[in-house]
GROMACS .gro file of C-alpha atoms in nm:
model
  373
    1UNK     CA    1   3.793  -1.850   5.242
    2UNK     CA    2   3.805  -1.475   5.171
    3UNK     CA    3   3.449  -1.383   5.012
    4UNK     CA    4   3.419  -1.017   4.827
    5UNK     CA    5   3.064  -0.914   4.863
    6UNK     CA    6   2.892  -0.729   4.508
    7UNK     CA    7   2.873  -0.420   4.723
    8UNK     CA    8   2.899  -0.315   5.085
    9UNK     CA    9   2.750   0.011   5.211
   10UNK     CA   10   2.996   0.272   5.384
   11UNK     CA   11   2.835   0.341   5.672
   12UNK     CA   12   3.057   0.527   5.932
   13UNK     CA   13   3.015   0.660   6.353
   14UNK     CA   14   2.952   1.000   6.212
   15UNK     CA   15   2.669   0.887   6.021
   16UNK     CA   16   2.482   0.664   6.302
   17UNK     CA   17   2.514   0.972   6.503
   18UNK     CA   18   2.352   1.199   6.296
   19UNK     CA   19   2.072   0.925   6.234
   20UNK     CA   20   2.014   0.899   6.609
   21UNK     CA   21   1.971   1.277   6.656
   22UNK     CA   22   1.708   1.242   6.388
   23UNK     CA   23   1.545   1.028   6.658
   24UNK     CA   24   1.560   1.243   6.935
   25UNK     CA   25   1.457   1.560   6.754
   26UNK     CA   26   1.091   1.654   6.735
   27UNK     CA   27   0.974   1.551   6.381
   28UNK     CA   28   1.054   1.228   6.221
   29UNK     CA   29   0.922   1.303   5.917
   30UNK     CA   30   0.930   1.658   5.703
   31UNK     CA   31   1.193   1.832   5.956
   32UNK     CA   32   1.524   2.027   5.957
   33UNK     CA   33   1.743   1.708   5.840
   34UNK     CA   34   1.511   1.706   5.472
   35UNK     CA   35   1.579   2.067   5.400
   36UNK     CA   36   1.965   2.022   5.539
   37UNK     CA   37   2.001   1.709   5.276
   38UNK     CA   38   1.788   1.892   5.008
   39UNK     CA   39   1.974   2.227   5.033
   40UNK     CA   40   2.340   1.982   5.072
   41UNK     CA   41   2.230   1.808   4.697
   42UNK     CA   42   2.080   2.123   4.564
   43UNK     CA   43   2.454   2.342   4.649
   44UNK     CA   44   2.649   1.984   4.513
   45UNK     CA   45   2.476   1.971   4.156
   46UNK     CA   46   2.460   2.340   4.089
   47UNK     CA   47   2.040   2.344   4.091
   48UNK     CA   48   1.829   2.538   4.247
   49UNK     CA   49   1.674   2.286   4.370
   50UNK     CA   50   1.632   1.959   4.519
   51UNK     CA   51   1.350   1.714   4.641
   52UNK     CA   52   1.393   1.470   4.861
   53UNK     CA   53   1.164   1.138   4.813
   54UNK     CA   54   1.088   0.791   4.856
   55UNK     CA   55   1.281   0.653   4.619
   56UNK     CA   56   1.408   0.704   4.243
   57UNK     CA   57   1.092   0.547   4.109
   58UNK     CA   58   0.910   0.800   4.259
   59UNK     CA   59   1.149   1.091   4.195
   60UNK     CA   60   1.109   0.992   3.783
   61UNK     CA   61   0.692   0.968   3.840
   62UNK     CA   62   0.660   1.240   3.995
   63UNK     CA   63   0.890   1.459   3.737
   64UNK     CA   64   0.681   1.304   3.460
   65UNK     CA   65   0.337   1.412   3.656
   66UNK     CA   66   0.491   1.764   3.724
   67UNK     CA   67   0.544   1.786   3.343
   68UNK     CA   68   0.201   1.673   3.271
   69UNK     CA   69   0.301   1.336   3.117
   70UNK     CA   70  -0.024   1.134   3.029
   71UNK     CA   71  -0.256   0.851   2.849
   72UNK     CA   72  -0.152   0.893   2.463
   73UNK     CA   73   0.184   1.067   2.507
   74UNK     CA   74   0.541   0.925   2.456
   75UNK     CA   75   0.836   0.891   2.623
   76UNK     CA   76   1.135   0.769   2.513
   77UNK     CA   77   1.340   0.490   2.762
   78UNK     CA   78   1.652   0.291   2.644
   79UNK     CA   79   1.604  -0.049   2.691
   80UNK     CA   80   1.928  -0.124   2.863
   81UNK     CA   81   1.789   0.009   3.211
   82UNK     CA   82   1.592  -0.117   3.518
   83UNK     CA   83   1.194  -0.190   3.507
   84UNK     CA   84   1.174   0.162   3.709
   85UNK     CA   85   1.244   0.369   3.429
   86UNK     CA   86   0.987   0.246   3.222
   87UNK     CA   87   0.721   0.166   3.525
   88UNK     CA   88   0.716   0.547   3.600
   89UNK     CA   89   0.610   0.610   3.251
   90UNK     CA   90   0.361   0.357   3.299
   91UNK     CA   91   0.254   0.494   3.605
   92UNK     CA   92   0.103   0.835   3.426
   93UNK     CA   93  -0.073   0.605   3.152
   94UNK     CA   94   0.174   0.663   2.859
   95UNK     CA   95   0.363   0.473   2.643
   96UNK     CA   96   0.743   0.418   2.683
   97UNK     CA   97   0.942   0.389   2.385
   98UNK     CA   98   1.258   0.161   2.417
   99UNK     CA   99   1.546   0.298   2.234
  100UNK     CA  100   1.885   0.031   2.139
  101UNK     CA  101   2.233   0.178   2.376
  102UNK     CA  102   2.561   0.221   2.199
  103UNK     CA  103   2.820  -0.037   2.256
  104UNK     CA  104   3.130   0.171   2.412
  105UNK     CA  105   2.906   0.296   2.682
  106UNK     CA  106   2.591   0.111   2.745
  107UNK     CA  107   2.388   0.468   2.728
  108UNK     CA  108   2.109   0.559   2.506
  109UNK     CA  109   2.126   0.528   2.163
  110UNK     CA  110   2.148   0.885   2.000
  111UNK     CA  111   2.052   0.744   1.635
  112UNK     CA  112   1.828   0.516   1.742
  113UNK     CA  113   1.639   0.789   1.950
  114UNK     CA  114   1.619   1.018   1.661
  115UNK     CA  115   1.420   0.695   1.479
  116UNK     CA  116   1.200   0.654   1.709
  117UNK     CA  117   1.068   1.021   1.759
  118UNK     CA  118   0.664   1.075   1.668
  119UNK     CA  119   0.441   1.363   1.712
  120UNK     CA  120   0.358   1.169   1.987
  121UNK     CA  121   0.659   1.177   2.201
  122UNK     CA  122   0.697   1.435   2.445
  123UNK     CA  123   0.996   1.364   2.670
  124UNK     CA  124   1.313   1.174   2.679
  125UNK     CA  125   1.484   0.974   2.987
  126UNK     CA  126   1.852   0.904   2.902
  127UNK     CA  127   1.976   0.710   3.159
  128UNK     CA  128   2.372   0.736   3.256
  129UNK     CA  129   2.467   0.409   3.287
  130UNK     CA  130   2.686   0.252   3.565
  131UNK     CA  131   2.765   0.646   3.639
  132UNK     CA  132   2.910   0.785   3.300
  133UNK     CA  133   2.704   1.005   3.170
  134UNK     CA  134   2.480   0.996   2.826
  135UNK     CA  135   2.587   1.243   2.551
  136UNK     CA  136   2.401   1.522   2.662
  137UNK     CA  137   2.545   1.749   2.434
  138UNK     CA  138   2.312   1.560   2.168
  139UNK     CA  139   2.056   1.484   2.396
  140UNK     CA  140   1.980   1.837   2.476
  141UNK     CA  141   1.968   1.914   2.121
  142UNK     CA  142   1.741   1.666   2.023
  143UNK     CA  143   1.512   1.822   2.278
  144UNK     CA  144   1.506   2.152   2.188
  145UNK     CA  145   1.470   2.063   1.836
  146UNK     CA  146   1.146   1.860   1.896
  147UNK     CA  147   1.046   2.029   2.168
  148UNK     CA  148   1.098   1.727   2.403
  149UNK     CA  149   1.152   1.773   2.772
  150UNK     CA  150   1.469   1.573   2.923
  151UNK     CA  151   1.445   1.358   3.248
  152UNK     CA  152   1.777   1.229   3.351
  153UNK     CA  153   1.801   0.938   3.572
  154UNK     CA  154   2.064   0.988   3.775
  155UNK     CA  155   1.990   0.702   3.985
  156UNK     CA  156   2.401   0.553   3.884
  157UNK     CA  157   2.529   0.904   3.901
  158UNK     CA  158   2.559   1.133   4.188
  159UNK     CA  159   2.861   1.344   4.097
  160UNK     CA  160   2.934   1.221   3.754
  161UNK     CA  161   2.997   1.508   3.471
  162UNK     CA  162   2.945   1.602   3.148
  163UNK     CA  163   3.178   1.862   3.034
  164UNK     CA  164   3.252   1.919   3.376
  165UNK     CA  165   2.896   2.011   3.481
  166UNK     CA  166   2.688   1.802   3.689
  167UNK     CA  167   2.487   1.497   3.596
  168UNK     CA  168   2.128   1.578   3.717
  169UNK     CA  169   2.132   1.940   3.578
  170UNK     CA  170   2.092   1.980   3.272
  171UNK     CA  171   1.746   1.840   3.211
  172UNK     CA  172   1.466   1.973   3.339
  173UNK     CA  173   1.474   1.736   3.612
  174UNK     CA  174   1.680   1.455   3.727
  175UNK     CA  175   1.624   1.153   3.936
  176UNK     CA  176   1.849   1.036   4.196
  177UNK     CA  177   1.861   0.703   4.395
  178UNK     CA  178   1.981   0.639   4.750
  179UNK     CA  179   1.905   0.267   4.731
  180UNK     CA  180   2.205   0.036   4.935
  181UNK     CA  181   2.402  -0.037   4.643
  182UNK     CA  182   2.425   0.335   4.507
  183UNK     CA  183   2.653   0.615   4.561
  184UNK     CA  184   2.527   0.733   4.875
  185UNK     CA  185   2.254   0.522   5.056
  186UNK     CA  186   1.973   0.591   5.266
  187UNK     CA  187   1.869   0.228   5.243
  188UNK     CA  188   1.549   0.336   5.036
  189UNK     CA  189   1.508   0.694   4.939
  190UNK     CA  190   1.535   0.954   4.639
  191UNK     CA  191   1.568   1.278   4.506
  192UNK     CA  192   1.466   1.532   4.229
  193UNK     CA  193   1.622   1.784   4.126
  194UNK     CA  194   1.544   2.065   3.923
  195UNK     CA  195   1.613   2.473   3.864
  196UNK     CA  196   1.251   2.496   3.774
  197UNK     CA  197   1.019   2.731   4.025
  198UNK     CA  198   0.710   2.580   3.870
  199UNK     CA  199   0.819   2.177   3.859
  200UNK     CA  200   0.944   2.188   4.248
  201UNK     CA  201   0.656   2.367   4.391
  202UNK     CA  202   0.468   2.089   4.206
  203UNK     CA  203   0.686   1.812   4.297
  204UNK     CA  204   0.674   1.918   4.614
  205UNK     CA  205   0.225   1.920   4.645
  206UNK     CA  206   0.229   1.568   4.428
  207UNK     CA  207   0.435   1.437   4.673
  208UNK     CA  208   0.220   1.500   4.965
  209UNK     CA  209  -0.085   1.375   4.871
  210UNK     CA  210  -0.132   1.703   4.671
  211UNK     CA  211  -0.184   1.881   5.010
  212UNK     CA  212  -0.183   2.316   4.984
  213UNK     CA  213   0.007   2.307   5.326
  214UNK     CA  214   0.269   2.063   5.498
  215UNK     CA  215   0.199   1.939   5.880
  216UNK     CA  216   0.478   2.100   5.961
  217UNK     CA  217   0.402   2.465   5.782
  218UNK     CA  218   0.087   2.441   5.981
  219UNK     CA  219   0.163   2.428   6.318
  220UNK     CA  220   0.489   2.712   6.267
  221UNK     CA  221   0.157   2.893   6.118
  222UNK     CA  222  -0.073   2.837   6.378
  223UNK     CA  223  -0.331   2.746   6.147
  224UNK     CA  224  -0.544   2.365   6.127
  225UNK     CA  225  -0.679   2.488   5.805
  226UNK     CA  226  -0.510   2.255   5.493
  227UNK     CA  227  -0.645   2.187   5.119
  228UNK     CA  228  -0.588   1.880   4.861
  229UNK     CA  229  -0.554   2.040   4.503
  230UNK     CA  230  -0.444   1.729   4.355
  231UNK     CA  231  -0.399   1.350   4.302
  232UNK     CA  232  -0.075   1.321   4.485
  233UNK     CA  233   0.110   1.082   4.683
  234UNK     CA  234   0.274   0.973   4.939
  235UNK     CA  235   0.599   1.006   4.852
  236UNK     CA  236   0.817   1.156   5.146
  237UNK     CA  237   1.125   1.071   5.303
  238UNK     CA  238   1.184   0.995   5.670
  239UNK     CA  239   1.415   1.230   5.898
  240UNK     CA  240   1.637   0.937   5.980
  241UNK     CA  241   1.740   0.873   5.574
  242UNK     CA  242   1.784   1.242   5.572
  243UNK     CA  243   1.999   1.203   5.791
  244UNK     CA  244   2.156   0.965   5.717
  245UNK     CA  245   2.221   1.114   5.373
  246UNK     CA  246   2.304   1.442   5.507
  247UNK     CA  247   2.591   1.297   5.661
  248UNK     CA  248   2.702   1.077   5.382
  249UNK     CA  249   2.677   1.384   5.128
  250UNK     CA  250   2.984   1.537   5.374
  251UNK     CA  251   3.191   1.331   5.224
  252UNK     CA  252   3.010   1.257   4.836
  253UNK     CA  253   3.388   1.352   4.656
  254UNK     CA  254   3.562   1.132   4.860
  255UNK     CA  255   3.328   0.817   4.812
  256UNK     CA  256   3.383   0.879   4.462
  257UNK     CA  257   3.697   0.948   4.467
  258UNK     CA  258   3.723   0.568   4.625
  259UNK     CA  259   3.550   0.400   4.328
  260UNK     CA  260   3.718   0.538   4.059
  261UNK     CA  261   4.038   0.468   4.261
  262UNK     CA  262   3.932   0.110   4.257
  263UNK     CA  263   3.834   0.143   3.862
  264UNK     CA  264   4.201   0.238   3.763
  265UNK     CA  265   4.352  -0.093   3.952
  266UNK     CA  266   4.073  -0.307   3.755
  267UNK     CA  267   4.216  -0.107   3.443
  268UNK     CA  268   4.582  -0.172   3.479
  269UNK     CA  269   4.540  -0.559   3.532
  270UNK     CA  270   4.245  -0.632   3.350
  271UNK     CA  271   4.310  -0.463   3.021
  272UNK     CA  272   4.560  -0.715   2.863
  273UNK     CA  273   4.330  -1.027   2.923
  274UNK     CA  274   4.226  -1.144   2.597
  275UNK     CA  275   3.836  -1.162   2.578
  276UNK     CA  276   3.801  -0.885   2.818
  277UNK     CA  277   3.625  -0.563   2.739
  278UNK     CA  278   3.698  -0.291   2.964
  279UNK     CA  279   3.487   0.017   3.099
  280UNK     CA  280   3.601   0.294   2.915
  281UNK     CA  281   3.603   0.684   3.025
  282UNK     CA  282   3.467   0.932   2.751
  283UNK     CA  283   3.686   1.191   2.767
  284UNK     CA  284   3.461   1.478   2.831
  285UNK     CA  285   3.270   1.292   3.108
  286UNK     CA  286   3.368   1.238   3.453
  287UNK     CA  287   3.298   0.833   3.519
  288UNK     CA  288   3.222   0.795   3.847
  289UNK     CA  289   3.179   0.387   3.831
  290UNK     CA  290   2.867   0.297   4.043
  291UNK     CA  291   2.931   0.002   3.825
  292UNK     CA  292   3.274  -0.195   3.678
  293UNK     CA  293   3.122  -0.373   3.369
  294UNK     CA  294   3.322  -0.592   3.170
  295UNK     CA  295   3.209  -0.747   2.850
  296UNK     CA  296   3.321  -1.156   2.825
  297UNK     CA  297   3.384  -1.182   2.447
  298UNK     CA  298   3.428  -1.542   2.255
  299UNK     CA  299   3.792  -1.493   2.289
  300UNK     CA  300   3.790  -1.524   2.659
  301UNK     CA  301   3.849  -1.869   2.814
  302UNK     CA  302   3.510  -1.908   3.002
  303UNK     CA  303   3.133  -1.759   2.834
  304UNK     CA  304   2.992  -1.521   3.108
  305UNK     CA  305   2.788  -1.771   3.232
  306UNK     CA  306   3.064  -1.979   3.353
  307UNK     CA  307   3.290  -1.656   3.458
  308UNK     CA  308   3.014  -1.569   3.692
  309UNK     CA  309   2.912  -1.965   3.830
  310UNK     CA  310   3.313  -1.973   3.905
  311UNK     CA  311   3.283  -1.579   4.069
  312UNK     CA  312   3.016  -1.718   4.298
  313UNK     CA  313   3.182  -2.082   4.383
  314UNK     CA  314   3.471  -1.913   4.473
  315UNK     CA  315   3.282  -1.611   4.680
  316UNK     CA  316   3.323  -1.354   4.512
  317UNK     CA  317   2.982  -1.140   4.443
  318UNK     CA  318   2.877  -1.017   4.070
  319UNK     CA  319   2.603  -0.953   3.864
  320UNK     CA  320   2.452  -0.903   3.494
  321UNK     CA  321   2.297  -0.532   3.472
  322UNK     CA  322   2.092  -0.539   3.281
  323UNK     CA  323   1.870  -0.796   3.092
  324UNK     CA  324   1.666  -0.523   2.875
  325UNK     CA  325   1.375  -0.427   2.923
  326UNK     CA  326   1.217  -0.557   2.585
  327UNK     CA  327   1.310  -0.884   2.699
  328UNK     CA  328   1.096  -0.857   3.023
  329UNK     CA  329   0.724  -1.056   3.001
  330UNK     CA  330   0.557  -0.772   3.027
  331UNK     CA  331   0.656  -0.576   2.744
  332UNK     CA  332   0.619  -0.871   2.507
  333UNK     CA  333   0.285  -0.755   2.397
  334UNK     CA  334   0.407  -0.383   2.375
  335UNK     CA  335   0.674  -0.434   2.160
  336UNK     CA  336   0.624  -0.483   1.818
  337UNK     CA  337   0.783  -0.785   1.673
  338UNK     CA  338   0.982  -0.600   1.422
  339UNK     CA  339   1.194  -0.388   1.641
  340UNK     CA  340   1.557  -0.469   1.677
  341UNK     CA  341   1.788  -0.359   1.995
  342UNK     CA  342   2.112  -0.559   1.895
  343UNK     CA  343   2.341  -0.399   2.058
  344UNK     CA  344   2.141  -0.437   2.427
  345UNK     CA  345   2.055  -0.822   2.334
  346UNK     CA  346   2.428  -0.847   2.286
  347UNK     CA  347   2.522  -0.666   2.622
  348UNK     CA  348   2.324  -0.906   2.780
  349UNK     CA  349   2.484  -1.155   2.689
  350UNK     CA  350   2.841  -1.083   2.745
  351UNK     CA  351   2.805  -0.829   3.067
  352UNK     CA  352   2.884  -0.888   3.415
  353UNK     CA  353   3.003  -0.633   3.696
  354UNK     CA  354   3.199  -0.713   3.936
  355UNK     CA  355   3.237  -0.592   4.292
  356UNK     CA  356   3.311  -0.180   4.283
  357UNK     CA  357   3.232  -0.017   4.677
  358UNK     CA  358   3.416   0.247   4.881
  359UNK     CA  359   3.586   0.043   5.134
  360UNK     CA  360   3.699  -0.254   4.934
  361UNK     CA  361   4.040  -0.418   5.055
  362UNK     CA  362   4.333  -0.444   4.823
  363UNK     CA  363   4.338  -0.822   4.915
  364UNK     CA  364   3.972  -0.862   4.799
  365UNK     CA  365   4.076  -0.629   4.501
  366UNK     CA  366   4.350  -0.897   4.388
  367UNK     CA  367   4.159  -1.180   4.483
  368UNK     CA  368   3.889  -1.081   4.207
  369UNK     CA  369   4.183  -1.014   3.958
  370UNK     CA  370   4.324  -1.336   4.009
  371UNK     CA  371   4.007  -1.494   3.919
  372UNK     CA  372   3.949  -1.320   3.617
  373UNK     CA  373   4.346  -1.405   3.517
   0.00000   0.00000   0.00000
């Protein structure tokens, strides 16, 4: 039997070669692949910068940090996202506020955010879900009218657009993820970016330990001498997942290209199934579908719960992303009884995505289609 895996990386010859000249070159860590895959993101989004990391948890704590996020400030997190969204705000000591999502998209709740805005609150993180981006037009006001500073997490959406500008560059940072299942991989790994002088050069000491001068800056110098001017930490990325993201970022239109490619057959066969809510495509956005996420109304044959046991009997990989974050153990002592997030509890309930990756066959395509028919 034919199984479809959830997702399968796309990793080609070109990219194990460029991995194992990582390897033979002098510096494993901190070396000419970093700057090649930061300058290759940077040029992509239209920044003036970007920062390679470990991860995106790390790229969203240390933009927090850099904007001098701490113990009694706010930030505002919808609560249909993963625990890493929250745990960076966490991480500096403040309090996340979990905003409801809309319905059509699964992104951040525009009304809901303007509710829960205090004199406390100092930043927003609107995160575009499953790689369509948030309404940033709003977002961006609601920040300059309150004086709130806006992290995207970009973690689902490395060449997604809103108005045909880049996802990742119109806050004052954004937080990308390399992670296996995401656009481009470098099994764990991250980046910043930002067109901020003042945020990079601090991203860049935070995540270093808060070290003056790099290894690397020393010995071109000639100089042992080195200073630590802050609580930083280690937070780098390897030469080998800069490479191997260098290489993948060669062909970062392409790969999306694939998925959305894949998207449009889902569209055409799925969208006449009663019970079946489809993905849709804001028109002003560019949906770049790191994620295919179907709702399972009452009026389809099976709940979700049985759609996905009969997925998996049969081989054929899903999952439900995401069970919200106000539903997680830990926050129940943070959230106050009294708040409502409807529409996410809803989502919940009726979501599942199925398999969406570069290379997927047209039989495992069909196969997946079938099932859902």
């Amino acid at each position: 039997m034919m199984n479809v895996p959830y997702f399968e990386p796309w990793i080609t010859t070109k990219d194990k070669k460029s991995v194992m000249k990582s390897l033979d070159s002098r510096w494993l860590t901190n070396g000419p692949f970093l700057k090649k895959f930061e300058k290759k993101v940077s040029t992509f989004l239209e920044t003036k910068f970007a920062i390679g990391t470990s991860s995106a948890t790390t790229s969203l704590h240390l933009s927090l940090r850099a904007l001098g996020i701490k113990p009694g400030d706010e930030v505002i997190v919808p609560t249909n996202t993963f625990a890493a969204t929250e745990n960076a705000v966490l991480y500096c000591g403040a309090t996340p506020v979990l905003t409801d999502v809309d319905m059509d998209t699964f992104n951040i709740s525009i009304t809901d955010t303007k509710k829960k805005i205090t004199r406390k609150t100092k930043a927003i993180i609107p995160v575009h879900y499953g790689g369509q981006s948030c309404d940033l037009k709003e977002i961006i006001s609601i920040g300059k009218k309150f004086n709130l500073k806006i992290v995207e997490d970009c973690a689902h959406a490395l060449g997604a657009t809103y108005k045909n500008k880049k996802c990742g560059s119109f806050g004052i940072c954004g937080c990308f993820s390399f992670y296996p299942t995401k656009i481009i991989t470098t099994g764990e790994g991250g980046m910043v970016s930002t067109s901020n002088n003042t945020i990079a050069k601090k991203i860049n000491l935070l995540k270093s330990q808060g070290m003056s001068v790099s290894a690397k800056s020393r010995e071109s110098a000639g100089n042992w001498k080195y200073d630590v001017v802050d609580v930083g930490y280690n937070y780098r990325i390897d030469e080998m997942r800069c490479a191997l993201g260098f290489s993948q970022m060669q062909r970062i239109d392409q790969i999306n290209k694939l998925r959305i490619r894949v998207a449009k057959k889902y569209d055409k066969a799925l969208s006449q199934i009663q019970g079946l809510i489809l993905p849709i495509n804001k028109k002003d956005r560019n949906h770049i579908y790191h994620l295919y996420s179907l709702r399972i109304t009452p009026d389809y044959h099976l709940t979700r719960d049985e759609l996905f046991a009969k997925l998996h009997k049969l081989g054929v990989g899903c999952s439900v992303q995401y069970i919200p974050l106000h539903q997680m153990s830990y926050n129940k002592k943070r959230i106050q009884k009294n708040q409502k997030f409807p529409n996410a509890d809803l989502i919940k309930n009726q979501v599942l995505c199925i398999p969406i990756f570069p290379k997927i066959t047209e039989k495992q395509i069909q196969k997946v289609i079938s099932i859902l028919k």
